[in-house]
């Protein structure tokens, strides 16, 4: 909770305390170390849009532009009776509420955002699984096509290296397909250890 009102933060603590550790700060400077720390697994940020000294803009920047924070949903709050168009940053938030809301409404918003986040993560894992070769963990043909489609002009020029494993059929016929699989897996390890993290490795 990032808010100038300690009373509002206490209401949230009382309501959410059974299921969450509620952290409260009243300045942008105090919030940045929390957002940048691995110690706290931040599930959501409830941010007052009326914080002083451009606090909201700093928080949005810290969450949206930091690789470890971009997934954190932001619920913006505005004073009772105010209209959202008075606060241009509101459009950057995942959801918003007026502070006159019942706390039960905040529960619903937080739960809905976290459910959506969990769904997106499951979908990402399924897509990642579908684009990987089961045996080696390298990209399969689908993953290779997606990786090539994501290349930009500044990624070029690029080099393409093709490898053919000699006598793989002989290994399979002589020692069995499990031995052939181990041969392929061993080469995949060699490939991973001798290429860069941003190289595209595919079977």
mmCIF file of C-alpha atoms in Angstrom, residues 84-197:
data_model
loop_
_atom_site.group_PDB
_atom_site.id
_atom_site.type_symbol
_atom_site.label_atom_id
_atom_site.label_comp_id
_atom_site.label_asym_id
_atom_site.label_seq_id
_atom_site.Cartn_x
_atom_site.Cartn_y
_atom_site.Cartn_z
ATOM 1 C CA UNK A 84 -10.361 9.453 -13.281
ATOM 2 C CA UNK A 85 -9.626 11.861 -16.157
ATOM 3 C CA UNK A 86 -8.040 14.262 -13.653
ATOM 4 C CA UNK A 87 -5.201 11.756 -13.247
ATOM 5 C CA UNK A 88 -3.547 10.934 -16.616
ATOM 6 C CA UNK A 89 -1.513 8.087 -15.107
ATOM 7 C CA UNK A 90 -4.722 6.225 -14.272
ATOM 8 C CA UNK A 91 -4.688 4.663 -17.732
ATOM 9 C CA UNK A 92 -1.417 2.939 -16.791
ATOM 10 C CA UNK A 93 -3.094 1.164 -13.851
ATOM 11 C CA UNK A 94 -4.609 -2.314 -14.087
ATOM 12 C CA UNK A 95 -7.682 -1.183 -12.145
ATOM 13 C CA UNK A 96 -8.858 1.727 -9.980
ATOM 14 C CA UNK A 97 -11.231 2.556 -7.133
ATOM 15 C CA UNK A 98 -12.516 5.641 -5.350
ATOM 16 C CA UNK A 99 -11.554 5.598 -1.681
ATOM 17 C CA UNK A 100 -15.215 5.474 -0.652
ATOM 18 C CA UNK A 101 -15.305 1.859 -1.810
ATOM 19 C CA UNK A 102 -16.136 -0.978 0.577
ATOM 20 C CA UNK A 103 -13.013 -2.978 1.374
ATOM 21 C CA UNK A 104 -14.812 -6.038 -0.039
ATOM 22 C CA UNK A 105 -14.620 -4.349 -3.468
ATOM 23 C CA UNK A 106 -10.851 -4.090 -3.119
ATOM 24 C CA UNK A 107 -10.723 -7.824 -2.286
ATOM 25 C CA UNK A 108 -12.628 -8.600 -5.473
ATOM 26 C CA UNK A 109 -10.343 -6.407 -7.589
ATOM 27 C CA UNK A 110 -7.152 -7.867 -6.123
ATOM 28 C CA UNK A 111 -8.389 -11.464 -6.470
ATOM 29 C CA UNK A 112 -9.530 -10.879 -10.056
ATOM 30 C CA UNK A 113 -6.165 -9.379 -11.036
ATOM 31 C CA UNK A 114 -4.193 -12.184 -9.382
ATOM 32 C CA UNK A 115 -6.390 -14.837 -11.038
ATOM 33 C CA UNK A 116 -5.758 -13.152 -14.389
ATOM 34 C CA UNK A 117 -2.019 -13.081 -13.664
ATOM 35 C CA UNK A 118 -2.030 -16.798 -12.751
ATOM 36 C CA UNK A 119 -3.913 -17.601 -15.969
ATOM 37 C CA UNK A 120 -1.406 -15.623 -18.048
ATOM 38 C CA UNK A 121 1.482 -17.427 -16.340
ATOM 39 C CA UNK A 122 -0.072 -20.848 -17.016
ATOM 40 C CA UNK A 123 -0.611 -19.862 -20.652
ATOM 41 C CA UNK A 124 3.006 -18.690 -20.917
ATOM 42 C CA UNK A 125 4.246 -22.014 -19.481
ATOM 43 C CA UNK A 126 2.064 -23.997 -21.906
ATOM 44 C CA UNK A 127 3.329 -21.951 -24.859
ATOM 45 C CA UNK A 128 6.923 -22.414 -23.681
ATOM 46 C CA UNK A 129 6.358 -26.172 -23.327
ATOM 47 C CA UNK A 130 4.822 -26.379 -26.805
ATOM 48 C CA UNK A 131 7.834 -24.618 -28.327
ATOM 49 C CA UNK A 132 10.476 -26.853 -26.684
ATOM 50 C CA UNK A 133 11.824 -30.263 -27.627
ATOM 51 C CA UNK A 134 10.819 -32.598 -24.785
ATOM 52 C CA UNK A 135 14.082 -34.524 -24.690
ATOM 53 C CA UNK A 136 16.691 -31.745 -24.919
ATOM 54 C CA UNK A 137 14.821 -28.609 -23.839
ATOM 55 C CA UNK A 138 16.046 -26.875 -27.006
ATOM 56 C CA UNK A 139 13.578 -25.084 -29.279
ATOM 57 C CA UNK A 140 11.596 -27.340 -31.585
ATOM 58 C CA UNK A 141 10.478 -26.263 -35.081
ATOM 59 C CA UNK A 142 7.571 -24.218 -33.672
ATOM 60 C CA UNK A 143 9.899 -22.494 -31.189
ATOM 61 C CA UNK A 144 12.462 -21.801 -33.901
ATOM 62 C CA UNK A 145 9.847 -20.148 -36.119
ATOM 63 C CA UNK A 146 8.655 -17.956 -33.212
ATOM 64 C CA UNK A 147 12.262 -17.015 -32.334
ATOM 65 C CA UNK A 148 13.085 -16.129 -35.941
ATOM 66 C CA UNK A 149 9.892 -14.055 -36.217
ATOM 67 C CA UNK A 150 10.969 -12.050 -33.156
ATOM 68 C CA UNK A 151 14.327 -11.032 -34.652
ATOM 69 C CA UNK A 152 14.702 -7.305 -35.318
ATOM 70 C CA UNK A 153 16.891 -5.354 -37.695
ATOM 71 C CA UNK A 154 19.486 -4.660 -35.011
ATOM 72 C CA UNK A 155 19.842 -8.445 -34.411
ATOM 73 C CA UNK A 156 21.332 -8.780 -37.889
ATOM 74 C CA UNK A 157 23.609 -9.865 -39.433
ATOM 75 C CA UNK A 158 23.298 -13.360 -37.948
ATOM 76 C CA UNK A 159 25.105 -16.631 -38.493
ATOM 77 C CA UNK A 160 23.402 -20.018 -38.868
ATOM 78 C CA UNK A 161 25.224 -23.196 -37.796
ATOM 79 C CA UNK A 162 23.849 -26.641 -38.681
ATOM 80 C CA UNK A 163 25.106 -29.809 -36.961
ATOM 81 C CA UNK A 164 24.580 -33.395 -38.060
ATOM 82 C CA UNK A 165 25.457 -36.158 -35.595
ATOM 83 C CA UNK A 166 27.446 -38.802 -37.448
ATOM 84 C CA UNK A 167 26.531 -42.461 -37.003
ATOM 85 C CA UNK A 168 23.431 -41.782 -34.879
ATOM 86 C CA UNK A 169 21.552 -44.575 -36.653
ATOM 87 C CA UNK A 170 24.440 -46.935 -35.939
ATOM 88 C CA UNK A 171 24.337 -45.997 -32.223
ATOM 89 C CA UNK A 172 20.565 -46.639 -32.163
ATOM 90 C CA UNK A 173 20.876 -49.979 -33.983
ATOM 91 C CA UNK A 174 23.850 -51.188 -31.924
ATOM 92 C CA UNK A 175 23.112 -49.925 -28.418
ATOM 93 C CA UNK A 176 19.385 -49.108 -28.581
ATOM 94 C CA UNK A 177 17.382 -45.892 -28.843
ATOM 95 C CA UNK A 178 17.977 -44.957 -25.197
ATOM 96 C CA UNK A 179 21.707 -44.742 -25.952
ATOM 97 C CA UNK A 180 20.926 -42.667 -29.037
ATOM 98 C CA UNK A 181 18.785 -40.353 -26.905
ATOM 99 C CA UNK A 182 21.641 -39.930 -24.419
ATOM 100 C CA UNK A 183 23.906 -39.095 -27.343
ATOM 101 C CA UNK A 184 21.507 -36.366 -28.499
ATOM 102 C CA UNK A 185 21.102 -35.011 -24.940
ATOM 103 C CA UNK A 186 24.884 -34.902 -24.494
ATOM 104 C CA UNK A 187 25.255 -32.888 -27.690
ATOM 105 C CA UNK A 188 22.483 -30.516 -26.555
ATOM 106 C CA UNK A 189 24.508 -29.896 -23.365
ATOM 107 C CA UNK A 190 27.641 -29.220 -25.449
ATOM 108 C CA UNK A 191 25.627 -26.774 -27.562
ATOM 109 C CA UNK A 192 24.257 -24.932 -24.513
ATOM 110 C CA UNK A 193 27.667 -24.631 -22.854
ATOM 111 C CA UNK A 194 29.353 -23.299 -25.967
ATOM 112 C CA UNK A 195 26.828 -20.708 -27.098
ATOM 113 C CA UNK A 196 25.561 -17.447 -25.608
ATOM 114 C CA UNK A 197 22.339 -17.043 -23.635
#
